Amino acid sequence: MSRIPTASLFLALPVSLASTALWADLTPAEVWGDWRQYMESMGYQVQASEAFDGEDLTVSDVTLKMDMVEDGGDFSMSLGTLSFQPESDGAVNIRMPNVMPMTIKVAPETPEDEPVSMVLNYAQTAPVMRASGSPDALQYDYAADTISLTLAGLKVGEQSYTEEEAKFSVTGSGVSSRTEMTGTETRRYDQTGRIDSLQYDVVMKTPDDPARVAVKGGVDQVVFDGSGALPMLEAGSDMAAMMRAGLTFDGSFTAGAGRTDMQVSDPENGEFQLVSSSTGAKLGVAMGPEGLSYEGGQQDIEVSVTGADMPFPIQFSMAQSAFNLKMPVMKSEEPQDFAFGIKLDSFKMSDMIWGIFDPTGQLARDPATLVVDLSGKAKLLFELMDPEVAATMGEEVPGEIHQLNVNEVTLDVAGAEFDATGAITFDNDDLETVPGMPKPVGALDLSLIGGVALLDKLVTMGLVPQEQALGARMMMGLFTVPGEGEDSLTSKIEFTEEGGILANGQQIK
């Protein structure tokens, strides 16, 4: 059975601690019983002692354990003592300890590897957890002045690391969330959350490397909004089985201004510093049987890099950076949607960087833009979420591409602009027309404005050898025709049903 990776546990456990109590009925015993049932269904071994004082329920020495099959070793988390107290309005308050330690032990995979053990403390100040509503429509509200996740100990083999060698600390202030839950066999939920300020502090240094890396930063106004469905299966953390049973998730994160400062202290190679900032960021994640998708971006990005080997700081900025990715995760007889996109809008470099290769200012220094927007249909030939199946794939082809849509490809830089659009289908039953790949059928429309002038400038500046420029001009002559306006070229590349390739109507294959 596949288990949740260690990194996922760090992110999932605080949410699990909050959300599971919500799913319970509105008596202390049933709240705790449902919480325990849920954790066990997710693959955790739960140990605890229960005691009643009237209607109040105290659960002490609560420990969650899980064997990590993929990584080897085990994971455990001590929740200490929990108190479940009914209120007069039918709600249940859940009181937790301020510090809950998590212990992770990773066994060596080979004789050359060393065992790894670490302790992380999940801490809260002034936490308030409350379940209310009705048994079939529960609402959970949580708030805390601060929450934090801190590395309290790290040991690799016989080597123990101090805070100067290994440090990890994430602290959030002004924390609040609300979760609404329905269902029993399948838990359906809607959740919102907010952290007013999030700060992080990380240090990394290995005994064999003199370099020490320190990263500090923070972000304001982190907001989360998500919904989904969680099948309650004995499969627990077997993601492939849960996906087939209807596991879904759709959530988005947004954030305000953020800043990161990375310092590398290296007595052999000198100092290095990277400082970055942005005025906002977003990240969206969706997962379900139909596929996995991500989209995100940042606004008003500023980056500055200095180093001992650099004669001056490297500085650049962007008005916006964005990406999107969509891909199938389940084996299917029918092609499924995929997409990929990148956007770098208004990229600017400092005059010092321009001066390295263009000291006389021959190139246009307007902001550069890159846009890539692709989509299509593909068939996955194995279960991506099942590690055991994925491991048996070997060198076999993992999937088939059936359709590619070039919605937009644009590069606007140094006074020249390239654009491409088009659509191509692929016949996966025909691997002979184009040896080694499915037969393509479709067309691409290409255009280039200002490309010849840019090429001439690069030759004059000595950045492109004359013989390479001559070859580029010959290719443009073969595959392009004059477009509208000065220094404008266009091309239509067609892939025919008969296996031919045409450029502007002329056969080239």
Short mmCIF file of C-alpha atoms in Angstrom, two decimals:
data_model
loop_
_atom_site.label_atom_id
_atom_site.label_comp_id
_atom_site.label_asym_id
_atom_site.label_seq_id
_atom_site.Cartn_x
_atom_site.Cartn_y
_atom_site.Cartn_z
CA MET A 1 0.00 0.00 0.00
CA SER A 2 1.32 3.42 -0.91
CA ARG A 3 1.80 5.87 1.94
CA ILE A 4 1.73 9.65 2.06
CA PRO A 5 5.29 11.06 1.62
CA THR A 6 6.93 12.67 4.63
CA ALA A 7 6.74 16.18 3.15
CA SER A 8 2.99 15.82 2.67
CA LEU A 9 2.55 14.87 6.33
CA PHE A 10 4.06 18.17 7.48
CA LEU A 11 1.42 20.06 5.50
CA ALA A 12 -1.54 17.76 6.09
CA LEU A 13 -1.40 17.08 9.82
CA PRO A 14 -2.36 20.53 11.17
CA VAL A 15 -5.34 20.54 8.80
CA SER A 16 -6.27 16.99 9.79
CA LEU A 17 -6.17 17.87 13.47
CA ALA A 18 -8.58 20.69 12.82
CA SER A 19 -10.96 19.16 10.32
CA THR A 20 -11.52 15.69 11.75
CA ALA A 21 -13.19 16.98 14.89
CA LEU A 22 -15.73 18.79 12.76
CA TRP A 23 -17.00 15.59 11.20
CA ALA A 24 -18.13 14.21 14.54
CA ASP A 25 -21.57 14.32 16.16
CA LEU A 26 -22.11 16.95 18.79
CA THR A 27 -21.31 15.01 21.96
CA PRO A 28 -17.75 14.77 23.30
CA ALA A 29 -17.61 10.95 23.03
CA GLU A 30 -18.85 10.94 19.46
CA VAL A 31 -16.59 13.82 18.42
CA TRP A 32 -13.54 11.96 19.68
CA GLY A 33 -14.79 8.62 18.32
CA ASP A 34 -15.28 10.01 14.83
CA TRP A 35 -11.91 11.76 14.97
CA ARG A 36 -10.24 8.49 15.94
CA GLN A 37 -12.08 6.53 13.26
CA TYR A 38 -11.03 9.00 10.60
CA MET A 39 -7.36 8.96 11.61
CA GLU A 40 -7.32 5.16 11.62
CA SER A 41 -8.94 5.04 8.18
CA MET A 42 -6.10 7.24 6.91
CA GLY A 43 -3.55 4.67 8.03
CA TYR A 44 -2.62 6.03 11.47
CA GLN A 45 -2.31 3.86 14.56
CA VAL A 46 -4.01 5.78 17.39
CA GLN A 47 -3.10 5.26 21.03
CA ALA A 48 -4.92 7.12 23.83
CA SER A 49 -6.49 6.88 27.30
CA GLU A 50 -10.07 8.12 27.81
CA ALA A 51 -11.69 9.42 31.01
CA PHE A 52 -15.07 11.13 31.68
CA ASP A 53 -15.84 13.78 34.27
CA GLY A 54 -19.57 14.24 33.90
CA GLU A 55 -20.14 15.11 30.25
CA ASP A 56 -16.56 16.32 29.77
CA LEU A 57 -14.18 13.91 28.06
CA THR A 58 -10.42 13.97 28.61
CA VAL A 59 -8.25 11.97 26.20
CA SER A 60 -4.65 11.74 27.39
CA ASP A 61 -1.38 10.42 25.97
CA VAL A 62 -2.72 10.71 22.41
CA THR A 63 -0.21 9.43 19.87
CA LEU A 64 -0.55 8.97 16.11
CA LYS A 65 1.81 6.57 14.32
CA MET A 66 2.29 5.54 10.70
CA ASP A 67 4.75 3.28 8.89
CA MET A 68 6.25 5.04 5.86
CA VAL A 69 6.51 2.22 3.34
CA GLU A 70 7.90 4.34 0.51
CA ASP A 71 10.63 6.06 2.55
CA GLY A 72 11.18 3.35 5.13
CA GLY A 73 10.98 4.15 8.81
CA ASP A 74 7.99 5.59 10.64
CA PHE A 75 6.20 8.75 11.66
CA SER A 76 4.66 9.58 15.02
CA MET A 77 2.96 12.63 16.52
CA SER A 78 2.16 13.24 20.17
CA LEU A 79 -1.01 15.25 20.76
CA GLY A 80 -0.66 15.10 24.53
CA THR A 81 -3.98 15.63 26.32
CA LEU A 82 -7.20 16.66 24.53
CA SER A 83 -10.31 17.93 26.29
CA PHE A 84 -13.79 17.74 24.72
CA GLN A 85 -16.32 19.98 26.50
CA PRO A 86 -20.00 20.42 25.54
CA GLU A 87 -21.57 23.87 25.47
CA SER A 88 -25.15 24.81 26.29
CA ASP A 89 -25.95 25.55 22.63
CA GLY A 90 -25.03 22.01 21.52
CA ALA A 91 -21.55 22.85 20.29
CA VAL A 92 -18.38 21.09 21.46
CA ASN A 93 -15.16 22.86 22.41
CA ILE A 94 -11.91 20.98 21.86
CA ARG A 95 -8.91 22.07 23.88
CA MET A 96 -5.42 21.04 22.76
CA PRO A 97 -1.92 21.42 24.22
CA ASN A 98 0.14 24.39 23.13
CA VAL A 99 2.95 22.18 21.75
CA MET A 100 2.55 18.89 19.86
CA PRO A 101 5.84 17.17 18.89
CA MET A 102 6.16 15.15 15.65
CA THR A 103 8.89 12.52 15.26
CA ILE A 104 10.00 11.23 11.86
CA LYS A 105 12.42 8.34 11.43
CA VAL A 106 13.62 7.36 7.96
CA ALA A 107 15.37 4.00 7.60
CA PRO A 108 18.34 3.68 5.19
CA GLU A 109 17.42 2.27 1.77
CA THR A 110 20.92 0.86 1.12
CA PRO A 111 23.85 -0.14 3.37
CA GLU A 112 25.63 3.06 2.32
CA ASP A 113 22.76 5.27 3.55
CA GLU A 114 22.43 6.47 7.14
CA PRO A 115 19.24 6.54 9.23
CA VAL A 116 17.63 9.94 9.67
CA SER A 117 15.52 11.08 12.61
CA MET A 118 14.00 14.46 13.32
CA VAL A 119 11.59 16.11 15.74
CA LEU A 120 9.25 18.91 14.69
CA ASN A 121 7.15 20.86 17.17
CA TYR A 122 3.74 22.10 16.09
CA ALA A 123 2.79 24.92 18.48
CA GLN A 124 -0.22 27.19 19.01
CA THR A 125 -0.96 30.16 21.23
CA ALA A 126 -4.50 30.87 22.42
CA PRO A 127 -6.11 28.26 20.15
CA VAL A 128 -9.91 28.01 19.96
CA MET A 129 -11.51 25.00 18.28
CA ARG A 130 -15.32 24.69 18.12
CA ALA A 131 -17.67 22.27 16.34
CA SER A 132 -21.29 23.32 15.81
CA GLY A 133 -24.30 22.77 13.58
CA SER A 134 -26.15 19.51 13.02
CA PRO A 135 -24.88 15.94 12.60
CA ASP A 136 -25.40 16.02 8.83
CA ALA A 137 -24.16 19.59 8.32
CA LEU A 138 -21.37 20.43 10.73
CA GLN A 139 -19.41 23.66 10.92
CA TYR A 140 -15.95 23.92 12.42
CA ASP A 141 -14.36 27.22 13.48
CA TYR A 142 -10.73 27.57 14.50
CA ALA A 143 -8.63 30.55 15.57
CA ALA A 144 -5.22 31.10 17.15
CA ASP A 145 -3.01 34.08 17.87
CA THR A 146 -0.05 32.18 16.38
CA ILE A 147 0.83 28.78 14.99
CA SER A 148 4.33 27.48 14.27
CA LEU A 149 6.24 24.47 12.99
CA THR A 150 9.81 24.29 14.31
CA LEU A 151 12.64 21.80 13.92
CA ALA A 152 13.55 20.69 17.45
CA GLY A 153 16.13 18.06 16.59
CA LEU A 154 17.86 16.42 13.62
CA LYS A 155 20.19 13.41 13.59
CA VAL A 156 21.76 11.73 10.55
CA GLY A 157 23.55 8.53 11.51
CA GLU A 158 25.55 9.45 14.60
CA GLN A 159 25.76 13.16 13.66
CA SER A 160 23.48 15.50 15.62
CA TYR A 161 22.88 18.94 14.13
CA THR A 162 22.76 22.17 16.11
CA GLU A 163 20.51 25.13 15.28
CA GLU A 164 23.46 26.79 13.53
CA GLU A 165 23.69 23.81 11.19
CA ALA A 166 20.02 22.91 10.68
CA LYS A 167 17.15 25.26 11.42
CA PHE A 168 13.55 25.27 10.23
CA SER A 169 10.90 27.57 11.60
CA VAL A 170 7.59 28.71 10.11
CA THR A 171 5.35 31.01 12.15
CA GLY A 172 1.92 32.37 11.31
CA SER A 173 0.00 35.03 13.22
CA GLY A 174 -3.65 36.00 13.14
CA VAL A 175 -4.86 32.53 12.13
CA SER A 176 -8.51 31.67 11.47
CA SER A 177 -10.42 29.05 9.48
CA ARG A 178 -13.89 27.67 8.90
CA THR A 179 -14.80 24.23 7.55
CA GLU A 180 -18.25 22.91 6.66
CA MET A 181 -18.63 19.13 6.36
CA THR A 182 -21.34 16.77 5.12
CA GLY A 183 -21.50 13.03 4.48
CA THR A 184 -20.18 9.88 6.13
CA GLU A 185 -18.93 7.35 3.55
CA THR A 186 -17.64 10.28 1.47
CA ARG A 187 -16.76 13.47 3.33
CA ARG A 188 -17.62 16.59 1.35
CA TYR A 189 -16.22 19.84 2.63
CA ASP A 190 -15.87 23.56 2.01
CA GLN A 191 -13.08 25.39 3.78
CA THR A 192 -11.76 28.92 4.11
CA GLY A 193 -8.76 30.13 6.07
CA ARG A 194 -6.56 33.15 6.65
CA ILE A 195 -3.13 33.93 8.13
CA ASP A 196 -2.40 37.63 8.58
CA SER A 197 1.38 37.19 8.49
CA LEU A 198 3.61 34.19 7.76
CA GLN A 199 7.36 34.21 8.52
CA TYR A 200 10.01 31.56 7.84
CA ASP A 201 13.63 31.07 8.89
CA VAL A 202 15.77 28.22 7.49
CA VAL A 203 19.46 27.34 7.95
CA MET A 204 21.32 24.50 6.19
CA LYS A 205 24.94 23.41 6.66
CA THR A 206 26.45 19.95 6.28
CA PRO A 207 29.67 18.89 8.05
CA ASP A 208 31.38 18.12 4.74
CA ASP A 209 30.64 21.50 3.15
CA PRO A 210 31.97 24.79 4.55
CA ALA A 211 29.12 26.76 2.97
CA ARG A 212 26.21 27.81 5.18
CA VAL A 213 22.85 28.72 3.61
CA ALA A 214 20.39 30.91 5.51
CA VAL A 215 16.97 31.83 4.16
CA LYS A 216 14.61 34.30 5.83
CA GLY A 217 11.41 35.83 4.60
CA GLY A 218 7.74 36.33 4.99
CA VAL A 219 4.44 37.02 3.31
CA ASP A 220 1.33 38.91 4.39
CA GLN A 221 -2.36 38.09 4.13
CA VAL A 222 -2.35 34.43 3.13
CA VAL A 223 -5.92 33.38 2.24
CA PHE A 224 -7.14 29.87 1.41
CA ASP A 225 -10.43 28.76 -0.15
CA GLY A 226 -11.09 25.15 -1.08
CA SER A 227 -13.58 22.33 -1.41
CA GLY A 228 -13.49 18.63 -2.13
CA ALA A 229 -14.63 15.10 -1.44
CA LEU A 230 -12.75 12.50 0.61
CA PRO A 231 -13.83 8.82 0.38
CA MET A 232 -13.53 7.04 3.73
CA LEU A 233 -11.76 3.87 2.61
CA GLU A 234 -9.54 1.34 4.34
CA ALA A 235 -7.09 2.15 1.53
CA GLY A 236 -6.23 5.21 3.61
CA SER A 237 -3.24 6.88 1.99
CA ASP A 238 -3.41 4.76 -1.20
CA MET A 239 -3.96 7.76 -3.44
CA ALA A 240 -4.74 5.73 -6.58
CA ALA A 241 -7.52 3.77 -4.81
CA MET A 242 -8.98 6.93 -3.27
CA MET A 243 -8.86 8.67 -6.65
CA ARG A 244 -10.82 5.84 -8.25
CA ALA A 245 -13.36 6.14 -5.42
CA GLY A 246 -13.94 9.82 -6.11
CA LEU A 247 -11.29 11.80 -4.23
CA THR A 248 -11.42 15.43 -5.38
CA PHE A 249 -9.86 18.69 -4.25
CA ASP A 250 -10.06 22.21 -5.62
CA GLY A 251 -8.36 24.99 -3.71
CA SER A 252 -6.69 28.35 -4.13
CA PHE A 253 -4.17 30.34 -2.12
CA THR A 254 -3.61 34.07 -2.44
CA ALA A 255 -1.03 36.20 -0.67
CA GLY A 256 -0.05 39.83 -0.36
CA ALA A 257 3.41 41.34 -0.33
CA GLY A 258 6.29 38.94 0.28
CA ARG A 259 10.09 39.02 0.57
CA THR A 260 12.88 36.41 0.66
CA ASP A 261 16.52 36.98 1.67
CA MET A 262 18.98 34.14 1.02
CA GLN A 263 22.53 34.44 2.35
CA VAL A 264 25.30 31.95 1.49
CA SER A 265 28.42 32.17 3.65
CA ASP A 266 31.24 30.24 1.97
CA PRO A 267 34.83 30.75 3.22
CA GLU A 268 36.20 29.06 0.09
CA ASN A 269 34.13 30.72 -2.65
CA GLY A 270 33.00 33.95 -1.00
CA GLU A 271 29.66 35.42 0.00
CA PHE A 272 26.46 35.23 -2.03
CA GLN A 273 23.10 36.96 -1.50
CA LEU A 274 19.76 36.82 -3.29
CA VAL A 275 16.91 39.16 -2.34
CA SER A 276 13.50 38.89 -3.99
CA SER A 277 10.13 40.53 -3.40
CA SER A 278 6.68 40.73 -4.92
CA THR A 279 3.45 42.58 -4.21
CA GLY A 280 1.19 39.52 -4.49
CA ALA A 281 1.01 35.85 -5.37
CA LYS A 282 -1.55 33.14 -6.05
CA LEU A 283 -1.62 29.36 -6.37
CA GLY A 284 -4.47 27.11 -7.44
CA VAL A 285 -4.52 23.31 -7.17
CA ALA A 286 -7.20 20.90 -8.41
CA MET A 287 -7.08 17.11 -8.22
CA GLY A 288 -9.53 14.38 -9.14
CA PRO A 289 -10.09 11.38 -11.43
CA GLU A 290 -10.13 13.74 -14.41
CA GLY A 291 -6.61 14.97 -13.70
CA LEU A 292 -4.25 17.17 -11.72
CA SER A 293 -3.81 20.88 -12.37
CA TYR A 294 -1.78 23.77 -10.98
CA GLU A 295 -1.84 27.46 -11.77
CA GLY A 296 -0.08 30.31 -10.08
CA GLY A 297 1.80 33.53 -10.41
CA GLN A 298 3.32 36.62 -8.83
CA GLN A 299 3.04 40.34 -9.46
CA ASP A 300 5.65 43.12 -9.45
CA ILE A 301 8.69 40.90 -8.90
CA GLU A 302 12.05 42.42 -7.97
CA VAL A 303 15.24 40.33 -7.76
CA SER A 304 18.76 41.36 -6.78
CA VAL A 305 21.78 39.03 -6.71
CA THR A 306 25.25 39.86 -5.40
CA GLY A 307 28.27 37.58 -5.11
CA ALA A 308 31.98 37.61 -4.49
CA ASP A 309 32.70 36.74 -8.14
CA MET A 310 30.28 39.32 -9.52
CA PRO A 311 31.64 42.79 -10.39
CA PHE A 312 28.24 44.37 -9.74
CA PRO A 313 24.74 43.31 -8.56
CA ILE A 314 22.50 41.48 -11.00
CA GLN A 315 19.07 43.07 -10.88
CA PHE A 316 15.92 42.35 -12.85
CA SER A 317 12.17 42.73 -12.50
CA MET A 318 8.88 41.54 -14.00
CA ALA A 319 5.39 42.94 -13.94
CA GLN A 320 3.99 39.42 -13.77
CA SER A 321 5.07 35.79 -13.86
CA ALA A 322 2.52 32.99 -14.23
CA PHE A 323 2.32 29.28 -15.01
CA ASN A 324 -0.30 26.59 -15.47
CA LEU A 325 -0.14 22.82 -15.76
CA LYS A 326 -2.88 20.25 -16.31
CA MET A 327 -2.25 16.53 -16.76
CA PRO A 328 -4.10 13.20 -16.48
CA VAL A 329 -3.30 10.95 -13.52
CA MET A 330 -5.46 7.89 -14.21
CA LYS A 331 -5.03 5.22 -16.85
CA SER A 332 -7.76 5.62 -19.45
CA GLU A 333 -8.88 4.18 -22.77
CA GLU A 334 -9.90 7.66 -23.94
CA PRO A 335 -7.57 10.66 -24.38
CA GLN A 336 -7.73 13.21 -21.56
CA ASP A 337 -7.05 16.95 -21.42
CA PHE A 338 -3.61 18.38 -20.74
CA ALA A 339 -2.28 21.95 -20.74
CA PHE A 340 0.94 23.84 -20.13
CA GLY A 341 1.57 27.56 -19.96
CA ILE A 342 4.19 30.12 -18.95
CA LYS A 343 4.00 33.90 -18.92
CA LEU A 344 6.83 36.33 -18.17
CA ASP A 345 5.45 39.82 -18.66
CA SER A 346 7.55 42.98 -18.96
CA PHE A 347 10.89 41.46 -18.00
CA LYS A 348 13.49 44.19 -17.37
CA MET A 349 17.24 44.00 -16.72
CA SER A 350 19.41 46.68 -15.16
CA ASP A 351 21.57 48.83 -17.45
CA MET A 352 24.67 47.23 -15.90
CA ILE A 353 23.63 43.82 -17.28
CA TRP A 354 22.79 45.30 -20.70
CA GLY A 355 26.20 46.97 -20.72
CA ILE A 356 28.02 43.61 -20.61
CA PHE A 357 26.98 42.59 -24.14
CA ASP A 358 25.56 45.86 -25.55
CA PRO A 359 27.72 48.71 -24.23
CA THR A 360 26.85 51.04 -27.15
CA GLY A 361 23.08 50.58 -26.79
CA GLN A 362 22.37 49.14 -30.24
CA LEU A 363 19.59 46.84 -29.04
CA ALA A 364 16.14 48.02 -28.02
CA ARG A 365 15.90 47.79 -24.24
CA ASP A 366 12.13 47.64 -24.07
CA PRO A 367 10.66 45.18 -21.53
CA ALA A 368 10.62 41.60 -22.87
CA THR A 369 7.59 39.29 -22.79
CA LEU A 370 7.33 35.51 -23.18
CA VAL A 371 3.99 33.68 -23.45
CA VAL A 372 3.57 29.93 -23.99
CA ASP A 373 0.00 28.54 -24.01
CA LEU A 374 -0.38 24.89 -25.04
CA SER A 375 -3.22 22.40 -24.60
CA GLY A 376 -4.36 19.11 -26.06
CA LYS A 377 -5.36 15.50 -25.50
CA ALA A 378 -3.19 12.66 -24.20
CA LYS A 379 -3.65 9.11 -22.97
CA LEU A 380 -1.86 7.89 -19.84
CA LEU A 381 -0.83 4.22 -20.04
CA PHE A 382 -0.29 3.68 -16.28
CA GLU A 383 -1.62 4.85 -12.90
CA LEU A 384 0.45 7.92 -12.06
CA MET A 385 -0.71 7.95 -8.41
CA ASP A 386 0.22 4.30 -7.81
CA PRO A 387 4.00 4.14 -7.09
CA GLU A 388 4.05 0.35 -7.36
CA VAL A 389 2.62 0.48 -10.89
CA ALA A 390 4.83 3.41 -11.87
CA ALA A 391 7.94 1.54 -10.70
CA THR A 392 7.19 -1.36 -13.06
CA MET A 393 6.98 0.86 -16.14
CA GLY A 394 10.75 0.70 -16.77
CA GLU A 395 11.58 2.08 -20.21
CA GLU A 396 8.08 1.60 -21.60
CA VAL A 397 6.31 4.56 -23.20
CA PRO A 398 4.30 6.21 -20.36
CA GLY A 399 1.61 7.72 -22.59
CA GLU A 400 0.39 8.84 -26.00
CA ILE A 401 -0.17 12.36 -27.31
CA HIS A 402 -3.28 12.63 -29.52
CA GLN A 403 -3.72 16.36 -30.02
CA LEU A 404 -1.64 19.50 -29.53
CA ASN A 405 -3.10 23.00 -29.66
CA VAL A 406 -0.64 25.88 -29.89
CA ASN A 407 -3.01 28.53 -28.56
CA GLU A 408 -0.27 31.13 -28.31
CA VAL A 409 3.52 31.31 -28.35
CA THR A 410 4.89 34.84 -28.23
CA LEU A 411 8.40 36.17 -27.68
CA ASP A 412 8.86 39.94 -27.75
CA VAL A 413 12.48 40.90 -27.07
CA ALA A 414 15.11 43.43 -28.25
CA GLY A 415 12.81 44.95 -30.89
CA ALA A 416 11.71 41.64 -32.49
CA GLU A 417 8.48 39.70 -32.02
CA PHE A 418 7.82 36.04 -32.82
CA ASP A 419 4.30 34.53 -32.76
CA ALA A 420 2.95 31.02 -33.36
CA THR A 421 -0.52 29.45 -33.34
CA GLY A 422 -1.92 26.20 -34.68
CA ALA A 423 -3.27 22.73 -34.00
CA ILE A 424 -1.94 19.23 -34.76
CA THR A 425 -3.49 15.80 -34.26
CA PHE A 426 -1.41 12.61 -33.94
CA ASP A 427 -2.22 9.12 -35.22
CA ASN A 428 -0.66 6.75 -32.69
CA ASP A 429 -1.44 3.75 -34.88
CA ASP A 430 0.94 5.06 -37.55
CA LEU A 431 4.57 5.12 -36.41
CA GLU A 432 6.04 4.62 -39.88
CA THR A 433 5.16 7.82 -41.76
CA VAL A 434 7.40 9.74 -39.37
CA PRO A 435 9.72 7.05 -37.99
CA GLY A 436 9.58 6.77 -34.21
CA MET A 437 6.63 9.10 -33.61
CA PRO A 438 2.86 9.22 -34.35
CA LYS A 439 1.87 10.71 -37.70
CA PRO A 440 1.06 14.46 -37.35
CA VAL A 441 -1.80 16.13 -39.24
CA GLY A 442 -2.47 19.86 -38.93
CA ALA A 443 -0.88 23.27 -39.39
CA LEU A 444 1.17 25.94 -37.61
CA ASP A 445 1.04 29.66 -38.44
CA LEU A 446 4.26 31.54 -37.68
CA SER A 447 5.22 35.21 -37.91
CA LEU A 448 8.38 37.21 -37.21
CA ILE A 449 8.55 40.99 -37.11
CA GLY A 450 11.88 42.78 -36.76
CA GLY A 451 13.85 39.54 -36.89
CA VAL A 452 16.13 40.48 -39.81
CA ALA A 453 17.09 43.81 -38.25
CA LEU A 454 17.83 42.11 -34.92
CA LEU A 455 20.00 39.50 -36.66
CA ASP A 456 21.99 42.23 -38.43
CA LYS A 457 22.60 44.02 -35.12
CA LEU A 458 23.78 40.81 -33.44
CA VAL A 459 26.25 40.22 -36.27
CA THR A 460 27.54 43.82 -36.03
CA MET A 461 27.98 43.41 -32.26
CA GLY A 462 29.92 40.17 -32.78
CA LEU A 463 27.40 38.07 -30.84
CA VAL A 464 26.45 35.96 -33.88
CA PRO A 465 29.11 34.78 -36.38
CA GLN A 466 28.55 35.81 -40.00
CA GLU A 467 28.35 32.19 -41.23
CA GLN A 468 25.60 31.36 -38.70
CA ALA A 469 23.67 34.46 -39.73
CA LEU A 470 23.95 33.39 -43.37
CA GLY A 471 22.48 29.99 -42.52
CA ALA A 472 19.63 31.65 -40.62
CA ARG A 473 18.83 33.90 -43.60
CA MET A 474 18.78 30.87 -45.92
CA MET A 475 16.31 29.08 -43.62
CA MET A 476 14.07 32.16 -43.50
CA GLY A 477 14.17 32.30 -47.30
CA LEU A 478 13.13 28.64 -47.60
CA PHE A 479 10.35 28.58 -45.01
CA THR A 480 8.92 32.12 -44.91
CA VAL A 481 7.27 34.67 -47.17
CA PRO A 482 7.08 38.47 -46.75
CA GLY A 483 4.29 39.61 -44.45
CA GLU A 484 2.54 42.96 -44.15
CA GLY A 485 4.83 45.83 -43.26
CA GLU A 486 8.59 46.27 -43.18
CA ASP A 487 10.80 43.43 -41.88
CA SER A 488 7.82 41.11 -41.52
CA LEU A 489 7.90 37.39 -42.32
CA THR A 490 5.18 34.74 -42.12
CA SER A 491 5.06 31.00 -42.60
CA LYS A 492 2.38 28.30 -42.66
CA ILE A 493 3.72 24.80 -41.95
CA GLU A 494 1.24 22.03 -42.82
CA PHE A 495 1.32 18.31 -42.05
CA THR A 496 -0.92 16.45 -44.51
CA GLU A 497 -2.91 13.22 -44.23
CA GLU A 498 -0.59 11.66 -46.78
CA GLY A 499 2.45 12.31 -44.58
CA GLY A 500 3.74 15.33 -46.47
CA ILE A 501 5.06 18.58 -45.00
CA LEU A 502 4.31 21.89 -46.73
CA ALA A 503 5.78 25.35 -46.12
CA ASN A 504 3.53 28.08 -47.54
CA GLY A 505 2.07 25.52 -49.96
CA GLN A 506 5.45 24.25 -51.16
CA GLN A 507 6.34 20.58 -50.59
CA ILE A 508 9.41 20.15 -48.37
CA LYS A 509 8.82 16.47 -47.55
#
